[in-house]
Amino acid sequence: RRGSMGFPKEVRVIETMIGTRAGKIAKLNYQNLTGMKDKETKGYNFPAQYMFKDVPWSNQARNFEEQPEPPQGSDLLLPYMEKHNIEIAMIGVGPGQERSGAREAIEQYPDRFIGCHEPDPNDVMGSIATIRELHENGYIKAISAFPAGRNPQVPINDPKMYALYALCVELDIPIFCCAGIPGPRVPFEAQHVKLIDDVMYDFPDLRFVTRHGCEPWEDLAVKLMLKWPNLFYSTSAFAPKYYPKSIIDYANTRGAEKVLYAGYFPMGIHIDTIFEQLPNVLFRDYVWPKFLRENAIRVLKLGS
């Protein structure tokens, strides 16, 4: 085994979930997440903050009072990408020229950053127009969805989503979709993993990647990945020490090509913490390069 628990430090990582805003500017205005009713959430940097122990540059972070405001955009990410051998990072691109620094990062460093846009499925035609524009201008390689985070919620198998899935197939891009119990305090039914079965049946050519764990239905997610060739799982929002055992077991057996690395920096988990813990994940040697790099290249069709 290579190094500590087989972690291959030489593999150039493809990061499939990382943010461009940190500190005060990153306190979400929740434009992509409404419907929460509890008062505690309003004080958070991001809506699932109660689930994480040390959110970077938040009021719960270590030495918060002494911390200067961090840089944003590529200035925030590139030093960490170099530190942890991350070659390409997928970042969120909004519909307009908002201050996330995402478009600028893609324009300035097209070999280091690719874009992913979260459309509003409650505005079907507007979303279709925006996705087409961003794709034609080279800003996105994928779209994403947070079914429970819309108001009204838009379930994974909702007809509004079907229009976006059809567009993904047409443009030959994947969707990264939250599945399982959401962290923010909103109802979960829109993200039940069982709903993915309908989507894969109707869109067998759609490359569908789950985000945020699929818990408590990770065993069902494994069964569905065995069933559907174009269904994948990413490890976003989980510290490596909490990766579900069923997902690790699946990657080590029949699912080596179905599980993609994704982090959650700076939203909830520091990238340093993620890479400190990764070597302790019990992946087999042949799984690591697929997990860290090769599966993302194939799903996102990088280089094509």
Short mmCIF file of C-alpha atoms in Angstrom, two decimals:
data_model
loop_
_atom_site.label_atom_id
_atom_site.label_comp_id
_atom_site.label_asym_id
_atom_site.label_seq_id
_atom_site.Cartn_x
_atom_site.Cartn_y
_atom_site.Cartn_z
CA ARG A 1 0.00 0.00 0.00
CA ARG A 2 1.27 3.50 -0.84
CA GLY A 3 1.92 5.77 2.07
CA SER A 4 -0.55 6.06 4.93
CA MET A 5 -3.52 3.76 4.24
CA GLY A 6 -2.73 3.85 0.50
CA PHE A 7 -3.46 7.53 -0.13
CA PRO A 8 -1.66 8.47 -3.39
CA LYS A 9 -0.26 11.97 -2.90
CA GLU A 10 0.87 12.09 -6.53
CA VAL A 11 -2.67 12.03 -7.97
CA ARG A 12 -3.80 15.43 -9.25
CA VAL A 13 -7.22 15.81 -7.62
CA ILE A 14 -10.43 16.97 -9.31
CA GLU A 15 -12.49 18.81 -6.68
CA THR A 16 -16.20 18.66 -7.56
CA MET A 17 -17.55 20.98 -4.85
CA ILE A 18 -15.78 24.04 -3.53
CA GLY A 19 -16.90 27.62 -2.92
CA THR A 20 -15.40 30.96 -3.90
CA ARG A 21 -16.67 33.12 -1.03
CA ALA A 22 -15.53 33.06 2.60
CA GLY A 23 -15.90 35.17 5.71
CA LYS A 24 -18.50 37.92 6.04
CA ILE A 25 -19.16 38.04 2.30
CA ALA A 26 -20.06 34.36 2.37
CA LYS A 27 -22.97 34.79 4.78
CA LEU A 28 -25.64 33.57 2.45
CA ASN A 29 -28.57 35.73 1.51
CA TYR A 30 -30.40 32.43 0.97
CA GLN A 31 -31.50 33.38 -2.53
CA ASN A 32 -31.20 29.68 -3.39
CA LEU A 33 -32.66 28.49 -0.10
CA THR A 34 -35.86 29.78 1.41
CA GLY A 35 -38.62 28.34 3.55
CA MET A 36 -36.73 27.94 6.83
CA LYS A 37 -38.71 29.03 9.87
CA ASP A 38 -36.42 28.66 12.89
CA LYS A 39 -34.69 31.69 14.37
CA GLU A 40 -31.35 29.99 14.99
CA THR A 41 -30.70 29.48 11.30
CA LYS A 42 -30.82 33.23 10.67
CA GLY A 43 -27.59 33.68 12.63
CA TYR A 44 -25.63 31.11 10.67
CA ASN A 45 -23.07 31.68 7.95
CA PHE A 46 -24.81 28.92 6.03
CA PRO A 47 -28.07 27.10 6.79
CA ALA A 48 -26.65 23.75 7.97
CA GLN A 49 -24.05 25.27 10.28
CA TYR A 50 -25.39 23.44 13.34
CA MET A 51 -24.09 20.17 11.84
CA PHE A 52 -20.44 21.29 11.68
CA LYS A 53 -17.98 21.94 14.49
CA ASP A 54 -15.61 24.46 12.95
CA VAL A 55 -17.03 26.28 9.94
CA PRO A 56 -14.15 28.26 8.35
CA TRP A 57 -14.20 32.01 9.04
CA SER A 58 -17.51 31.82 10.90
CA ASN A 59 -18.33 32.85 14.44
CA GLN A 60 -17.74 29.24 15.52
CA ALA A 61 -14.33 28.93 13.86
CA ARG A 62 -11.12 28.65 15.90
CA ASN A 63 -9.59 32.03 16.75
CA PHE A 64 -12.45 33.77 14.99
CA GLU A 65 -11.82 37.15 16.60
CA GLU A 66 -8.17 37.20 15.48
CA GLN A 67 -8.83 36.02 11.95
CA PRO A 68 -8.59 38.63 9.18
CA GLU A 69 -11.13 38.53 6.39
CA PRO A 70 -10.00 35.91 3.88
CA PRO A 71 -9.40 36.54 0.18
CA GLN A 72 -12.15 35.59 -2.26
CA GLY A 73 -12.45 33.76 -5.56
CA SER A 74 -9.29 32.35 -7.09
CA ASP A 75 -7.17 34.21 -4.51
CA LEU A 76 -8.85 32.14 -1.80
CA LEU A 77 -8.69 28.80 -3.58
CA LEU A 78 -5.45 28.59 -5.56
CA PRO A 79 -3.09 28.43 -2.54
CA TYR A 80 -5.11 25.57 -1.05
CA MET A 81 -5.33 23.85 -4.42
CA GLU A 82 -1.55 23.94 -4.72
CA LYS A 83 -1.12 22.78 -1.13
CA HIS A 84 -3.33 19.73 -1.64
CA ASN A 85 -2.46 18.89 -5.25
CA ILE A 86 -5.90 19.87 -6.61
CA GLU A 87 -5.59 20.40 -10.34
CA ILE A 88 -9.17 21.41 -11.19
CA ALA A 89 -11.95 22.73 -8.97
CA MET A 90 -15.64 22.98 -9.87
CA ILE A 91 -17.14 26.21 -8.54
CA GLY A 92 -20.66 27.64 -8.50
CA VAL A 93 -21.58 30.13 -11.21
CA GLY A 94 -24.68 32.25 -10.67
CA PRO A 95 -27.00 33.57 -13.38
CA GLY A 96 -25.64 37.11 -13.19
CA GLN A 97 -22.34 38.88 -12.63
CA GLU A 98 -22.57 38.66 -8.85
CA ARG A 99 -19.53 39.10 -6.62
CA SER A 100 -18.59 35.45 -6.16
CA GLY A 101 -15.51 35.71 -8.33
CA ALA A 102 -16.48 32.50 -10.11
CA ARG A 103 -16.64 33.85 -13.65
CA GLU A 104 -13.42 35.75 -13.18
CA ALA A 105 -11.68 32.61 -11.89
CA ILE A 106 -12.83 30.59 -14.91
CA GLU A 107 -11.77 33.35 -17.30
CA GLN A 108 -8.36 33.86 -15.72
CA TYR A 109 -7.55 30.21 -14.98
CA PRO A 110 -9.53 28.06 -17.43
CA ASP A 111 -7.20 25.11 -16.80
CA ARG A 112 -7.87 25.24 -13.03
CA PHE A 113 -11.57 26.11 -12.66
CA ILE A 114 -14.78 24.82 -14.21
CA GLY A 115 -18.31 26.00 -13.47
CA CYS A 116 -21.52 24.45 -12.15
CA HIS A 117 -24.78 26.41 -12.11
CA GLU A 118 -27.77 25.86 -9.81
CA PRO A 119 -30.89 26.85 -11.80
CA ASP A 120 -34.26 27.66 -10.25
CA PRO A 121 -36.57 24.84 -11.38
CA ASN A 122 -39.60 26.92 -10.40
CA ASP A 123 -38.66 29.13 -13.37
CA VAL A 124 -38.35 26.43 -16.01
CA MET A 125 -37.98 28.55 -19.13
CA GLY A 126 -35.77 31.12 -17.45
CA SER A 127 -33.53 28.33 -16.15
CA ILE A 128 -33.28 26.75 -19.58
CA ALA A 129 -32.23 30.06 -21.13
CA THR A 130 -29.63 30.70 -18.42
CA ILE A 131 -28.15 27.20 -18.67
CA ARG A 132 -27.86 27.48 -22.43
CA GLU A 133 -26.18 30.89 -22.20
CA LEU A 134 -23.68 29.81 -19.52
CA HIS A 135 -22.88 26.61 -21.41
CA GLU A 136 -22.44 28.36 -24.76
CA ASN A 137 -20.10 30.90 -23.17
CA GLY A 138 -17.96 28.19 -21.58
CA TYR A 139 -18.82 28.96 -17.98
CA ILE A 140 -20.34 25.61 -16.94
CA LYS A 141 -19.63 21.91 -17.30
CA ALA A 142 -22.58 20.82 -15.11
CA ILE A 143 -25.66 21.99 -13.27
CA SER A 144 -26.70 21.28 -9.69
CA ALA A 145 -29.94 21.02 -7.74
CA PHE A 146 -31.10 21.32 -4.14
CA PRO A 147 -34.67 19.95 -4.33
CA ALA A 148 -35.53 20.55 -0.66
CA GLY A 149 -34.04 24.03 -0.72
CA ARG A 150 -36.57 25.63 -3.03
CA ASN A 151 -39.81 27.32 -2.05
CA PRO A 152 -41.96 25.69 -3.18
CA GLN A 153 -39.80 22.59 -3.08
CA VAL A 154 -39.19 20.77 -6.36
CA PRO A 155 -38.81 17.01 -5.84
CA ILE A 156 -36.14 15.06 -7.69
CA ASN A 157 -38.77 13.49 -9.97
CA ASP A 158 -40.88 16.63 -10.46
CA PRO A 159 -41.92 17.53 -14.05
CA LYS A 160 -40.08 20.85 -13.67
CA MET A 161 -36.86 18.93 -13.09
CA TYR A 162 -37.58 16.72 -16.09
CA ALA A 163 -37.23 19.74 -18.38
CA LEU A 164 -33.79 20.40 -16.93
CA TYR A 165 -32.77 16.74 -17.17
CA ALA A 166 -33.72 16.73 -20.85
CA LEU A 167 -31.54 19.80 -21.39
CA CYS A 168 -28.62 18.12 -19.59
CA VAL A 169 -28.90 15.15 -21.96
CA GLU A 170 -29.06 17.49 -24.94
CA LEU A 171 -26.00 19.47 -23.83
CA ASP A 172 -24.22 16.29 -22.63
CA ILE A 173 -23.57 17.66 -19.12
CA PRO A 174 -24.23 16.01 -15.74
CA ILE A 175 -26.37 17.16 -12.85
CA PHE A 176 -25.10 17.10 -9.26
CA CYS A 177 -28.17 16.78 -7.04
CA CYS A 178 -28.58 16.79 -3.27
CA ALA A 179 -30.20 13.59 -2.02
CA GLY A 180 -31.10 12.37 1.46
CA ILE A 181 -32.08 14.30 4.58
CA PRO A 182 -31.13 17.97 4.01
CA GLY A 183 -28.98 19.72 6.57
CA PRO A 184 -31.02 22.96 6.55
CA ARG A 185 -34.21 22.72 8.58
CA VAL A 186 -36.64 22.10 5.75
CA PRO A 187 -38.76 19.00 4.93
CA PHE A 188 -36.88 16.12 3.32
CA GLU A 189 -39.36 14.26 1.12
CA ALA A 190 -38.34 16.13 -2.05
CA GLN A 191 -34.88 14.53 -1.71
CA HIS A 192 -35.80 10.93 -0.94
CA VAL A 193 -33.32 8.69 -2.73
CA LYS A 194 -36.12 6.49 -4.06
CA LEU A 195 -37.19 9.33 -6.40
CA ILE A 196 -33.95 8.94 -8.36
CA ASP A 197 -35.20 5.62 -9.70
CA ASP A 198 -37.93 7.36 -11.72
CA VAL A 199 -35.42 9.80 -13.18
CA MET A 200 -32.91 7.17 -14.28
CA TYR A 201 -35.69 5.10 -15.82
CA ASP A 202 -36.90 8.04 -17.92
CA PHE A 203 -33.43 9.47 -18.64
CA PRO A 204 -31.02 6.54 -18.99
CA ASP A 205 -28.46 8.76 -20.74
CA LEU A 206 -28.46 11.40 -17.98
CA ARG A 207 -25.31 11.46 -15.83
CA PHE A 208 -26.76 11.99 -12.35
CA VAL A 209 -24.41 12.54 -9.39
CA THR A 210 -25.77 12.63 -5.84
CA ARG A 211 -24.53 15.16 -3.32
CA HIS A 212 -24.56 15.34 0.46
CA GLY A 213 -24.60 11.68 1.42
CA CYS A 214 -28.02 10.18 0.58
CA GLU A 215 -28.43 9.39 4.29
CA PRO A 216 -30.24 7.52 5.76
CA TRP A 217 -30.79 5.75 2.43
CA GLU A 218 -27.17 5.21 1.39
CA ASP A 219 -27.80 1.46 1.04
CA LEU A 220 -30.63 2.25 -1.36
CA ALA A 221 -28.29 4.57 -3.25
CA VAL A 222 -25.85 1.68 -3.68
CA LYS A 223 -28.62 -0.57 -5.01
CA LEU A 224 -29.67 2.10 -7.48
CA MET A 225 -26.09 2.65 -8.63
CA LEU A 226 -25.79 -1.07 -9.28
CA LYS A 227 -28.96 -0.83 -11.33
CA TRP A 228 -28.34 2.37 -13.30
CA PRO A 229 -25.02 2.80 -15.18
CA ASN A 230 -25.13 6.62 -15.21
CA LEU A 231 -25.91 7.13 -11.52
CA PHE A 232 -22.97 8.28 -9.37
CA TYR A 233 -22.27 9.36 -5.78
CA SER A 234 -20.09 12.25 -4.57
CA THR A 235 -18.80 12.73 -1.04
CA SER A 236 -19.71 16.42 -0.65
CA ALA A 237 -20.43 17.85 2.80
CA PHE A 238 -18.92 14.86 4.60
CA ALA A 239 -15.65 14.88 6.49
CA PRO A 240 -13.79 11.79 5.27
CA LYS A 241 -13.98 10.14 8.69
CA TYR A 242 -17.76 10.13 8.30
CA TYR A 243 -17.98 8.65 4.79
CA PRO A 244 -20.74 6.01 5.00
CA LYS A 245 -19.35 2.48 5.34
CA SER A 246 -21.69 1.18 2.64
CA ILE A 247 -20.23 3.69 0.17
CA ILE A 248 -16.64 2.73 1.00
CA ASP A 249 -17.52 -0.96 0.68
CA TYR A 250 -19.24 -0.33 -2.65
CA ALA A 251 -16.27 1.64 -4.02
CA ASN A 252 -13.97 -1.19 -2.96
CA THR A 253 -16.02 -3.83 -4.76
CA ARG A 254 -18.31 -3.12 -7.70
CA GLY A 255 -18.43 0.67 -7.45
CA ALA A 256 -14.87 1.85 -8.03
CA GLU A 257 -15.99 3.91 -11.02
CA LYS A 258 -19.14 5.30 -9.39
CA VAL A 259 -17.89 7.33 -6.38
CA LEU A 260 -16.39 10.83 -6.83
CA TYR A 261 -14.48 12.97 -4.41
CA ALA A 262 -16.15 16.25 -3.37
CA GLY A 263 -15.36 18.53 -0.46
CA TYR A 264 -17.26 21.30 1.28
CA PHE A 265 -14.84 24.20 1.62
CA PRO A 266 -15.31 26.93 2.75
CA MET A 267 -19.02 26.32 3.38
CA GLY A 268 -18.69 23.84 6.22
CA ILE A 269 -15.39 21.92 6.32
CA HIS A 270 -11.90 23.30 5.97
CA ILE A 271 -9.98 21.83 3.05
CA ASP A 272 -7.02 21.18 5.37
CA THR A 273 -9.24 19.03 7.58
CA ILE A 274 -10.51 17.06 4.61
CA PHE A 275 -7.01 16.25 3.36
CA GLU A 276 -5.79 15.43 6.86
CA GLN A 277 -8.51 12.80 7.14
CA LEU A 278 -8.53 11.40 3.59
CA PRO A 279 -5.50 9.08 4.05
CA ASN A 280 -7.41 7.22 6.77
CA VAL A 281 -10.28 6.23 4.45
CA LEU A 282 -10.03 2.51 3.76
CA PHE A 283 -10.14 2.61 -0.02
CA ARG A 284 -8.18 -0.03 -1.90
CA ASP A 285 -5.17 1.16 -3.88
CA TYR A 286 -6.87 0.94 -7.27
CA VAL A 287 -9.88 2.94 -6.04
CA TRP A 288 -7.96 6.07 -5.03
CA PRO A 289 -7.08 7.47 -8.49
CA LYS A 290 -10.61 6.78 -9.72
CA PHE A 291 -12.15 8.43 -6.66
CA LEU A 292 -9.87 11.46 -6.63
CA ARG A 293 -9.63 12.12 -10.35
CA GLU A 294 -10.58 9.66 -13.07
CA ASN A 295 -14.29 9.34 -12.32
CA ALA A 296 -14.76 13.10 -12.34
CA ILE A 297 -12.91 13.43 -15.64
CA ARG A 298 -15.25 10.86 -17.18
CA VAL A 299 -18.50 12.21 -15.70
CA LEU A 300 -17.68 15.83 -16.53
CA LYS A 301 -16.06 14.91 -19.86
CA LEU A 302 -13.06 17.07 -19.11
CA GLY A 303 -10.75 17.48 -22.03
CA SER A 304 -13.49 16.71 -24.56
#
